Amino acid sequence: MSVMTKEEKLAQTTEIVKFLTEKNEEAKKAGIEQHAHFITSIAYTLGSLIGFDLKPMGYGPMLSTVIESLTDGIQMAAIEKGVKGTFVKIVRD
């Protein structure tokens, strides 16, 4: 299995973010119901990819990584919007 370079990761991430941002804007323009459907569809698709593509022993670690990334993204956006508040992460060993 080949390891992606930092440049390859950035290019792939940029492409994904650009695509999803464009689709998100289309959904927002279509109304709140369409926007909510778009967001839940992304979550469902991601969950399906994890379920189908990983071995069951990989579900937990990947789910943990996804939840951390999701909360980091929400936190970053909230800070940018001036929202006062912080997510608290509880980690169990």
PDB file of N, CA and C in Angstrom:
ATOM      1  N   MET A   1       0.842  -1.172   0.000  1.00  0.00           N
ATOM      2  CA  MET A   1       0.000   0.000   0.000  1.00  0.00           C
ATOM      3  C   MET A   1       0.890   1.239   0.000  1.00  0.00           C
ATOM      4  N   SER A   2       0.607   2.151  -0.915  1.00  0.00           N
ATOM      5  CA  SER A   2       1.426   3.355  -0.992  1.00  0.00           C
ATOM      6  C   SER A   2       0.920   4.404  -0.006  1.00  0.00           C
ATOM      7  N   VAL A   3       1.835   5.221   0.464  1.00  0.00           N
ATOM      8  CA  VAL A   3       1.517   6.294   1.399  1.00  0.00           C
ATOM      9  C   VAL A   3       1.404   7.585   0.601  1.00  0.00           C
ATOM     10  N   MET A   4       0.318   8.329   0.846  1.00  0.00           N
ATOM     11  CA  MET A   4       0.130   9.594   0.150  1.00  0.00           C
ATOM     12  C   MET A   4       1.110  10.634   0.686  1.00  0.00           C
ATOM     13  N   THR A   5       1.627  11.440  -0.232  1.00  0.00           N
ATOM     14  CA  THR A   5       2.483  12.543   0.198  1.00  0.00           C
ATOM     15  C   THR A   5       1.604  13.657   0.768  1.00  0.00           C
ATOM     16  N   LYS A   6       2.230  14.594   1.453  1.00  0.00           N
ATOM     17  CA  LYS A   6       1.509  15.737   2.012  1.00  0.00           C
ATOM     18  C   LYS A   6       0.816  16.527   0.900  1.00  0.00           C
ATOM     19  N   GLU A   7       1.494  16.673  -0.231  1.00  0.00           N
ATOM     20  CA  GLU A   7       0.938  17.413  -1.369  1.00  0.00           C
ATOM     21  C   GLU A   7      -0.280  16.676  -1.946  1.00  0.00           C
ATOM     22  N   GLU A   8      -0.201  15.349  -2.042  1.00  0.00           N
ATOM     23  CA  GLU A   8      -1.324  14.554  -2.551  1.00  0.00           C
ATOM     24  C   GLU A   8      -2.530  14.649  -1.622  1.00  0.00           C
ATOM     25  N   LYS A   9      -2.276  14.596  -0.306  1.00  0.00           N
ATOM     26  CA  LYS A   9      -3.362  14.724   0.665  1.00  0.00           C
ATOM     27  C   LYS A   9      -4.034  16.087   0.552  1.00  0.00           C
ATOM     28  N   LEU A  10      -3.230  17.138   0.434  1.00  0.00           N
ATOM     29  CA  LEU A  10      -3.769  18.486   0.322  1.00  0.00           C
ATOM     30  C   LEU A  10      -4.598  18.635  -0.951  1.00  0.00           C
ATOM     31  N   ALA A  11      -4.099  18.120  -2.070  1.00  0.00           N
ATOM     32  CA  ALA A  11      -4.824  18.212  -3.336  1.00  0.00           C
ATOM     33  C   ALA A  11      -6.152  17.463  -3.256  1.00  0.00           C
ATOM     34  N   GLN A  12      -6.144  16.267  -2.685  1.00  0.00           N
ATOM     35  CA  GLN A  12      -7.367  15.490  -2.568  1.00  0.00           C
ATOM     36  C   GLN A  12      -8.353  16.159  -1.620  1.00  0.00           C
ATOM     37  N   THR A  13      -7.859  16.648  -0.509  1.00  0.00           N
ATOM     38  CA  THR A  13      -8.716  17.330   0.462  1.00  0.00           C
ATOM     39  C   THR A  13      -9.335  18.576  -0.161  1.00  0.00           C
ATOM     40  N   THR A  14      -8.527  19.352  -0.869  1.00  0.00           N
ATOM     41  CA  THR A  14      -9.023  20.564  -1.509  1.00  0.00           C
ATOM     42  C   THR A  14     -10.120  20.250  -2.516  1.00  0.00           C
ATOM     43  N   GLU A  15      -9.937  19.202  -3.296  1.00  0.00           N
ATOM     44  CA  GLU A  15     -10.936  18.800  -4.286  1.00  0.00           C
ATOM     45  C   GLU A  15     -12.248  18.395  -3.613  1.00  0.00           C
ATOM     46  N   ILE A  16     -12.167  17.614  -2.558  1.00  0.00           N
ATOM     47  CA  ILE A  16     -13.357  17.166  -1.833  1.00  0.00           C
ATOM     48  C   ILE A  16     -14.073  18.349  -1.198  1.00  0.00           C
ATOM     49  N   VAL A  17     -13.322  19.219  -0.530  1.00  0.00           N
ATOM     50  CA  VAL A  17     -13.918  20.377   0.143  1.00  0.00           C
ATOM     51  C   VAL A  17     -14.582  21.303  -0.874  1.00  0.00           C
ATOM     52  N   LYS A  18     -13.935  21.542  -1.996  1.00  0.00           N
ATOM     53  CA  LYS A  18     -14.502  22.407  -3.031  1.00  0.00           C
ATOM     54  C   LYS A  18     -15.816  21.833  -3.546  1.00  0.00           C
ATOM     55  N   PHE A  19     -15.841  20.546  -3.842  1.00  0.00           N
ATOM     56  CA  PHE A  19     -17.054  19.898  -4.344  1.00  0.00           C
ATOM     57  C   PHE A  19     -18.189  19.995  -3.326  1.00  0.00           C
ATOM     58  N   LEU A  20     -17.896  19.622  -2.077  1.00  0.00           N
ATOM     59  CA  LEU A  20     -18.938  19.633  -1.045  1.00  0.00           C
ATOM     60  C   LEU A  20     -19.407  21.054  -0.729  1.00  0.00           C
ATOM     61  N   THR A  21     -18.505  22.025  -0.781  1.00  0.00           N
ATOM     62  CA  THR A  21     -18.891  23.416  -0.543  1.00  0.00           C
ATOM     63  C   THR A  21     -19.850  23.897  -1.625  1.00  0.00           C
ATOM     64  N   GLU A  22     -19.562  23.567  -2.869  1.00  0.00           N
ATOM     65  CA  GLU A  22     -20.450  23.950  -3.973  1.00  0.00           C
ATOM     66  C   GLU A  22     -21.831  23.316  -3.808  1.00  0.00           C
ATOM     67  N   LYS A  23     -21.862  22.035  -3.490  1.00  0.00           N
ATOM     68  CA  LYS A  23     -23.140  21.329  -3.311  1.00  0.00           C
ATOM     69  C   LYS A  23     -23.889  21.862  -2.093  1.00  0.00           C
ATOM     70  N   ASN A  24     -23.166  22.228  -1.047  1.00  0.00           N
ATOM     71  CA  ASN A  24     -23.777  22.795   0.142  1.00  0.00           C
ATOM     72  C   ASN A  24     -24.458  24.121  -0.190  1.00  0.00           C
ATOM     73  N   GLU A  25     -23.788  24.959  -0.972  1.00  0.00           N
ATOM     74  CA  GLU A  25     -24.378  26.241  -1.366  1.00  0.00           C
ATOM     75  C   GLU A  25     -25.648  26.026  -2.189  1.00  0.00           C
ATOM     76  N   GLU A  26     -25.635  25.053  -3.089  1.00  0.00           N
ATOM     77  CA  GLU A  26     -26.830  24.734  -3.883  1.00  0.00           C
ATOM     78  C   GLU A  26     -27.973  24.302  -2.971  1.00  0.00           C
ATOM     79  N   ALA A  27     -27.662  23.460  -2.002  1.00  0.00           N
ATOM     80  CA  ALA A  27     -28.683  22.963  -1.074  1.00  0.00           C
ATOM     81  C   ALA A  27     -29.242  24.093  -0.218  1.00  0.00           C
ATOM     82  N   LYS A  28     -28.377  24.993   0.260  1.00  0.00           N
ATOM     83  CA  LYS A  28     -28.851  26.125   1.070  1.00  0.00           C
ATOM     84  C   LYS A  28     -29.795  27.012   0.270  1.00  0.00           C
ATOM     85  N   LYS A  29     -29.482  27.245  -0.989  1.00  0.00           N
ATOM     86  CA  LYS A  29     -30.335  28.064  -1.841  1.00  0.00           C
ATOM     87  C   LYS A  29     -31.696  27.402  -2.076  1.00  0.00           C
ATOM     88  N   ALA A  30     -31.740  26.079  -2.030  1.00  0.00           N
ATOM     89  CA  ALA A  30     -32.984  25.335  -2.261  1.00  0.00           C
ATOM     90  C   ALA A  30     -33.891  25.324  -1.039  1.00  0.00           C
ATOM     91  N   GLY A  31     -33.376  25.734   0.117  1.00  0.00           N
ATOM     92  CA  GLY A  31     -34.201  25.799   1.318  1.00  0.00           C
ATOM     93  C   GLY A  31     -33.688  24.923   2.437  1.00  0.00           C
ATOM     94  N   ILE A  32     -34.254  25.165   3.613  1.00  0.00           N
ATOM     95  CA  ILE A  32     -33.763  24.497   4.830  1.00  0.00           C
ATOM     96  C   ILE A  32     -33.950  22.977   4.774  1.00  0.00           C
ATOM     97  N   GLU A  33     -35.044  22.522   4.207  1.00  0.00           N
ATOM     98  CA  GLU A  33     -35.280  21.076   4.130  1.00  0.00           C
ATOM     99  C   GLU A  33     -34.237  20.407   3.235  1.00  0.00           C
ATOM    100  N   GLN A  34     -33.955  21.018   2.094  1.00  0.00           N
ATOM    101  CA  GLN A  34     -32.944  20.464   1.187  1.00  0.00           C
ATOM    102  C   GLN A  34     -31.556  20.524   1.817  1.00  0.00           C
ATOM    103  N   HIS A  35     -31.275  21.607   2.542  1.00  0.00           N
ATOM    104  CA  HIS A  35     -29.977  21.741   3.196  1.00  0.00           C
ATOM    105  C   HIS A  35     -29.805  20.657   4.265  1.00  0.00           C
ATOM    106  N   ALA A  36     -30.826  20.442   5.073  1.00  0.00           N
ATOM    107  CA  ALA A  36     -30.765  19.397   6.103  1.00  0.00           C
ATOM    108  C   ALA A  36     -30.581  18.024   5.467  1.00  0.00           C
ATOM    109  N   HIS A  37     -31.277  17.788   4.361  1.00  0.00           N
ATOM    110  CA  HIS A  37     -31.151  16.501   3.655  1.00  0.00           C
ATOM    111  C   HIS A  37     -29.720  16.314   3.140  1.00  0.00           C
ATOM    112  N   PHE A  38     -29.139  17.381   2.615  1.00  0.00           N
ATOM    113  CA  PHE A  38     -27.767  17.314   2.112  1.00  0.00           C
ATOM    114  C   PHE A  38     -26.793  16.928   3.225  1.00  0.00           C
ATOM    115  N   ILE A  39     -26.898  17.600   4.371  1.00  0.00           N
ATOM    116  CA  ILE A  39     -25.993  17.322   5.494  1.00  0.00           C
ATOM    117  C   ILE A  39     -26.155  15.887   5.990  1.00  0.00           C
ATOM    118  N   THR A  40     -27.403  15.441   6.165  1.00  0.00           N
ATOM    119  CA  THR A  40     -27.610  14.072   6.649  1.00  0.00           C
ATOM    120  C   THR A  40     -27.179  13.048   5.609  1.00  0.00           C
ATOM    121  N   SER A  41     -27.305  13.382   4.329  1.00  0.00           N
ATOM    122  CA  SER A  41     -26.849  12.468   3.274  1.00  0.00           C
ATOM    123  C   SER A  41     -25.339  12.287   3.297  1.00  0.00           C
ATOM    124  N   ILE A  42     -24.629  13.378   3.555  1.00  0.00           N
ATOM    125  CA  ILE A  42     -23.162  13.292   3.666  1.00  0.00           C
ATOM    126  C   ILE A  42     -22.790  12.371   4.830  1.00  0.00           C
ATOM    127  N   ALA A  43     -23.452  12.571   5.971  1.00  0.00           N
ATOM    128  CA  ALA A  43     -23.161  11.747   7.152  1.00  0.00           C
ATOM    129  C   ALA A  43     -23.460  10.274   6.873  1.00  0.00           C
ATOM    130  N   TYR A  44     -24.592  10.008   6.240  1.00  0.00           N
ATOM    131  CA  TYR A  44     -24.975   8.629   5.929  1.00  0.00           C
ATOM    132  C   TYR A  44     -23.965   7.989   4.972  1.00  0.00           C
ATOM    133  N   THR A  45     -23.564   8.745   3.960  1.00  0.00           N
ATOM    134  CA  THR A  45     -22.594   8.234   2.989  1.00  0.00           C
ATOM    135  C   THR A  45     -21.270   7.914   3.659  1.00  0.00           C
ATOM    136  N   LEU A  46     -20.800   8.802   4.511  1.00  0.00           N
ATOM    137  CA  LEU A  46     -19.548   8.566   5.221  1.00  0.00           C
ATOM    138  C   LEU A  46     -19.658   7.312   6.090  1.00  0.00           C
ATOM    139  N   GLY A  47     -20.761   7.195   6.808  1.00  0.00           N
ATOM    140  CA  GLY A  47     -20.969   6.006   7.633  1.00  0.00           C
ATOM    141  C   GLY A  47     -20.989   4.732   6.805  1.00  0.00           C
ATOM    142  N   SER A  48     -21.621   4.794   5.642  1.00  0.00           N
ATOM    143  CA  SER A  48     -21.674   3.628   4.756  1.00  0.00           C
ATOM    144  C   SER A  48     -20.291   3.249   4.253  1.00  0.00           C
ATOM    145  N   LEU A  49     -19.498   4.253   3.901  1.00  0.00           N
ATOM    146  CA  LEU A  49     -18.143   3.959   3.428  1.00  0.00           C
ATOM    147  C   LEU A  49     -17.324   3.282   4.519  1.00  0.00           C
ATOM    148  N   ILE A  50     -17.446   3.773   5.731  1.00  0.00           N
ATOM    149  CA  ILE A  50     -16.733   3.154   6.850  1.00  0.00           C
ATOM    150  C   ILE A  50     -17.195   1.714   7.017  1.00  0.00           C
ATOM    151  N   GLY A  51     -18.512   1.515   7.010  1.00  0.00           N
ATOM    152  CA  GLY A  51     -19.068   0.174   7.210  1.00  0.00           C
ATOM    153  C   GLY A  51     -18.689  -0.811   6.125  1.00  0.00           C
ATOM    154  N   PHE A  52     -18.694  -0.368   4.881  1.00  0.00           N
ATOM    155  CA  PHE A  52     -18.400  -1.269   3.765  1.00  0.00           C
ATOM    156  C   PHE A  52     -16.909  -1.451   3.518  1.00  0.00           C
ATOM    157  N   ASP A  53     -16.131  -0.401   3.729  1.00  0.00           N
ATOM    158  CA  ASP A  53     -14.728  -0.437   3.330  1.00  0.00           C
ATOM    159  C   ASP A  53     -13.762  -0.940   4.390  1.00  0.00           C
ATOM    160  N   LEU A  54     -14.159  -0.892   5.644  1.00  0.00           N
ATOM    161  CA  LEU A  54     -13.250  -1.315   6.705  1.00  0.00           C
ATOM    162  C   LEU A  54     -13.652  -2.672   7.266  1.00  0.00           C
ATOM    163  N   LYS A  55     -12.685  -3.316   7.852  1.00  0.00           N
ATOM    164  CA  LYS A  55     -12.987  -4.528   8.611  1.00  0.00           C
ATOM    165  C   LYS A  55     -13.630  -4.081   9.915  1.00  0.00           C
ATOM    166  N   PRO A  56     -14.507  -4.901  10.509  1.00  0.00           N
ATOM    167  CA  PRO A  56     -15.184  -4.482  11.748  1.00  0.00           C
ATOM    168  C   PRO A  56     -14.248  -3.960  12.832  1.00  0.00           C
ATOM    169  N   MET A  57     -13.043  -4.480  12.929  1.00  0.00           N
ATOM    170  CA  MET A  57     -12.127  -4.002  13.972  1.00  0.00           C
ATOM    171  C   MET A  57     -11.678  -2.564  13.703  1.00  0.00           C
ATOM    172  N   GLY A  58     -11.876  -2.056  12.494  1.00  0.00           N
ATOM    173  CA  GLY A  58     -11.489  -0.694  12.171  1.00  0.00           C
ATOM    174  C   GLY A  58     -12.589   0.322  12.390  1.00  0.00           C
ATOM    175  N   TYR A  59     -13.821  -0.145  12.652  1.00  0.00           N
ATOM    176  CA  TYR A  59     -14.951   0.780  12.821  1.00  0.00           C
ATOM    177  C   TYR A  59     -14.720   1.761  13.965  1.00  0.00           C
ATOM    178  N   GLY A  60     -14.345   1.248  15.111  1.00  0.00           N
ATOM    179  CA  GLY A  60     -14.166   2.097  16.300  1.00  0.00           C
ATOM    180  C   GLY A  60     -13.126   3.183  16.092  1.00  0.00           C
ATOM    181  N   PRO A  61     -11.904   2.810  15.682  1.00  0.00           N
ATOM    182  CA  PRO A  61     -10.891   3.837  15.479  1.00  0.00           C
ATOM    183  C   PRO A  61     -11.301   4.869  14.417  1.00  0.00           C
ATOM    184  N   MET A  62     -11.908   4.425  13.323  1.00  0.00           N
ATOM    185  CA  MET A  62     -12.300   5.365  12.283  1.00  0.00           C
ATOM    186  C   MET A  62     -13.442   6.249  12.757  1.00  0.00           C
ATOM    187  N   LEU A  63     -14.407   5.676  13.462  1.00  0.00           N
ATOM    188  CA  LEU A  63     -15.515   6.472  13.983  1.00  0.00           C
ATOM    189  C   LEU A  63     -15.000   7.537  14.948  1.00  0.00           C
ATOM    190  N   SER A  64     -14.055   7.156  15.782  1.00  0.00           N
ATOM    191  CA  SER A  64     -13.453   8.109  16.707  1.00  0.00           C
ATOM    192  C   SER A  64     -12.776   9.246  15.953  1.00  0.00           C
ATOM    193  N   THR A  65     -12.041   8.922  14.908  1.00  0.00           N
ATOM    194  CA  THR A  65     -11.359   9.932  14.098  1.00  0.00           C
ATOM    195  C   THR A  65     -12.360  10.848  13.407  1.00  0.00           C
ATOM    196  N   VAL A  66     -13.433  10.273  12.870  1.00  0.00           N
ATOM    197  CA  VAL A  66     -14.452  11.056  12.173  1.00  0.00           C
ATOM    198  C   VAL A  66     -15.152  12.006  13.147  1.00  0.00           C
ATOM    199  N   ILE A  67     -15.515  11.516  14.320  1.00  0.00           N
ATOM    200  CA  ILE A  67     -16.195  12.363  15.309  1.00  0.00           C
ATOM    201  C   ILE A  67     -15.278  13.500  15.750  1.00  0.00           C
ATOM    202  N   GLU A  68     -14.001  13.213  15.944  1.00  0.00           N
ATOM    203  CA  GLU A  68     -13.052  14.250  16.329  1.00  0.00           C
ATOM    204  C   GLU A  68     -12.927  15.302  15.220  1.00  0.00           C
ATOM    205  N   SER A  69     -12.847  14.855  13.977  1.00  0.00           N
ATOM    206  CA  SER A  69     -12.762  15.789  12.854  1.00  0.00           C
ATOM    207  C   SER A  69     -14.032  16.618  12.727  1.00  0.00           C
ATOM    208  N   LEU A  70     -15.180  15.986  12.924  1.00  0.00           N
ATOM    209  CA  LEU A  70     -16.460  16.694  12.843  1.00  0.00           C
ATOM    210  C   LEU A  70     -16.542  17.779  13.915  1.00  0.00           C
ATOM    211  N   THR A  71     -16.224  17.440  15.144  1.00  0.00           N
ATOM    212  CA  THR A  71     -16.302  18.432  16.214  1.00  0.00           C
ATOM    213  C   THR A  71     -15.236  19.521  16.045  1.00  0.00           C
ATOM    214  N   ASP A  72     -14.057  19.154  15.542  1.00  0.00           N
ATOM    215  CA  ASP A  72     -13.027  20.168  15.267  1.00  0.00           C
ATOM    216  C   ASP A  72     -13.523  21.152  14.210  1.00  0.00           C
ATOM    217  N   GLY A  73     -14.175  20.644  13.173  1.00  0.00           N
ATOM    218  CA  GLY A  73     -14.703  21.504  12.125  1.00  0.00           C
ATOM    219  C   GLY A  73     -15.798  22.424  12.627  1.00  0.00           C
ATOM    220  N   ILE A  74     -16.705  21.886  13.429  1.00  0.00           N
ATOM    221  CA  ILE A  74     -17.773  22.714  14.000  1.00  0.00           C
ATOM    222  C   ILE A  74     -17.177  23.775  14.916  1.00  0.00           C
ATOM    223  N   GLN A  75     -16.204  23.380  15.738  1.00  0.00           N
ATOM    224  CA  GLN A  75     -15.555  24.327  16.655  1.00  0.00           C
ATOM    225  C   GLN A  75     -14.876  25.450  15.882  1.00  0.00           C
ATOM    226  N   MET A  76     -14.135  25.101  14.839  1.00  0.00           N
ATOM    227  CA  MET A  76     -13.432  26.103  14.042  1.00  0.00           C
ATOM    228  C   MET A  76     -14.425  27.071  13.406  1.00  0.00           C
ATOM    229  N   ALA A  77     -15.508  26.548  12.826  1.00  0.00           N
ATOM    230  CA  ALA A  77     -16.504  27.403  12.192  1.00  0.00           C
ATOM    231  C   ALA A  77     -17.206  28.290  13.217  1.00  0.00           C
ATOM    232  N   ALA A  78     -17.497  27.737  14.377  1.00  0.00           N
ATOM    233  CA  ALA A  78     -18.152  28.511  15.434  1.00  0.00           C
ATOM    234  C   ALA A  78     -17.262  29.667  15.888  1.00  0.00           C
ATOM    235  N   ILE A  79     -15.984  29.399  16.051  1.00  0.00           N
ATOM    236  CA  ILE A  79     -15.039  30.450  16.444  1.00  0.00           C
ATOM    237  C   ILE A  79     -15.001  31.544  15.381  1.00  0.00           C
ATOM    238  N   GLU A  80     -14.962  31.143  14.113  1.00  0.00           N
ATOM    239  CA  GLU A  80     -14.942  32.116  13.013  1.00  0.00           C
ATOM    240  C   GLU A  80     -16.199  32.980  13.000  1.00  0.00           C
ATOM    241  N   LYS A  81     -17.324  32.407  13.426  1.00  0.00           N
ATOM    242  CA  LYS A  81     -18.590  33.153  13.459  1.00  0.00           C
ATOM    243  C   LYS A  81     -18.737  33.961  14.738  1.00  0.00           C
ATOM    244  N   GLY A  82     -17.779  33.828  15.661  1.00  0.00           N
ATOM    245  CA  GLY A  82     -17.828  34.585  16.902  1.00  0.00           C
ATOM    246  C   GLY A  82     -18.647  33.933  18.002  1.00  0.00           C
ATOM    247  N   VAL A  83     -18.957  32.659  17.855  1.00  0.00           N
ATOM    248  CA  VAL A  83     -19.721  31.946  18.878  1.00  0.00           C
ATOM    249  C   VAL A  83     -18.824  31.707  20.083  1.00  0.00           C
ATOM    250  N   LYS A  84     -19.352  32.000  21.256  1.00  0.00           N
ATOM    251  CA  LYS A  84     -18.612  31.772  22.495  1.00  0.00           C
ATOM    252  C   LYS A  84     -18.988  30.388  23.015  1.00  0.00           C
ATOM    253  N   GLY A  85     -18.021  29.527  23.103  1.00  0.00           N
ATOM    254  CA  GLY A  85     -18.270  28.172  23.575  1.00  0.00           C
ATOM    255  C   GLY A  85     -17.206  27.235  23.050  1.00  0.00           C
ATOM    256  N   THR A  86     -17.002  26.148  23.750  1.00  0.00           N
ATOM    257  CA  THR A  86     -15.981  25.188  23.375  1.00  0.00           C
ATOM    258  C   THR A  86     -16.506  23.780  23.568  1.00  0.00           C
ATOM    259  N   PHE A  87     -16.221  22.922  22.589  1.00  0.00           N
ATOM    260  CA  PHE A  87     -16.536  21.511  22.760  1.00  0.00           C
ATOM    261  C   PHE A  87     -15.546  20.919  23.748  1.00  0.00           C
ATOM    262  N   VAL A  88     -16.018  20.064  24.598  1.00  0.00           N
ATOM    263  CA  VAL A  88     -15.153  19.377  25.545  1.00  0.00           C
ATOM    264  C   VAL A  88     -15.080  17.924  25.110  1.00  0.00           C
ATOM    265  N   LYS A  89     -13.853  17.454  24.926  1.00  0.00           N
ATOM    266  CA  LYS A  89     -13.641  16.076  24.488  1.00  0.00           C
ATOM    267  C   LYS A  89     -13.319  15.229  25.714  1.00  0.00           C
ATOM    268  N   ILE A  90     -14.049  14.153  25.866  1.00  0.00           N
ATOM    269  CA  ILE A  90     -13.802  13.218  26.959  1.00  0.00           C
ATOM    270  C   ILE A  90     -13.190  11.968  26.345  1.00  0.00           C
ATOM    271  N   VAL A  91     -12.009  11.608  26.826  1.00  0.00           N
ATOM    272  CA  VAL A  91     -11.302  10.463  26.287  1.00  0.00           C
ATOM    273  C   VAL A  91     -11.199   9.399  27.378  1.00  0.00           C
ATOM    274  N   ARG A  92     -11.557   8.192  27.006  1.00  0.00           N
ATOM    275  CA  ARG A  92     -11.475   7.085  27.961  1.00  0.00           C
ATOM    276  C   ARG A  92     -10.360   6.141  27.500  1.00  0.00           C
ATOM    277  N   ASP A  93      -9.482   5.800  28.407  1.00  0.00           N
ATOM    278  CA  ASP A  93      -8.393   4.870  28.084  1.00  0.00           C
ATOM    279  C   ASP A  93      -8.847   3.446  28.177  1.00  0.00           C
TER     280      ASP A  93
END
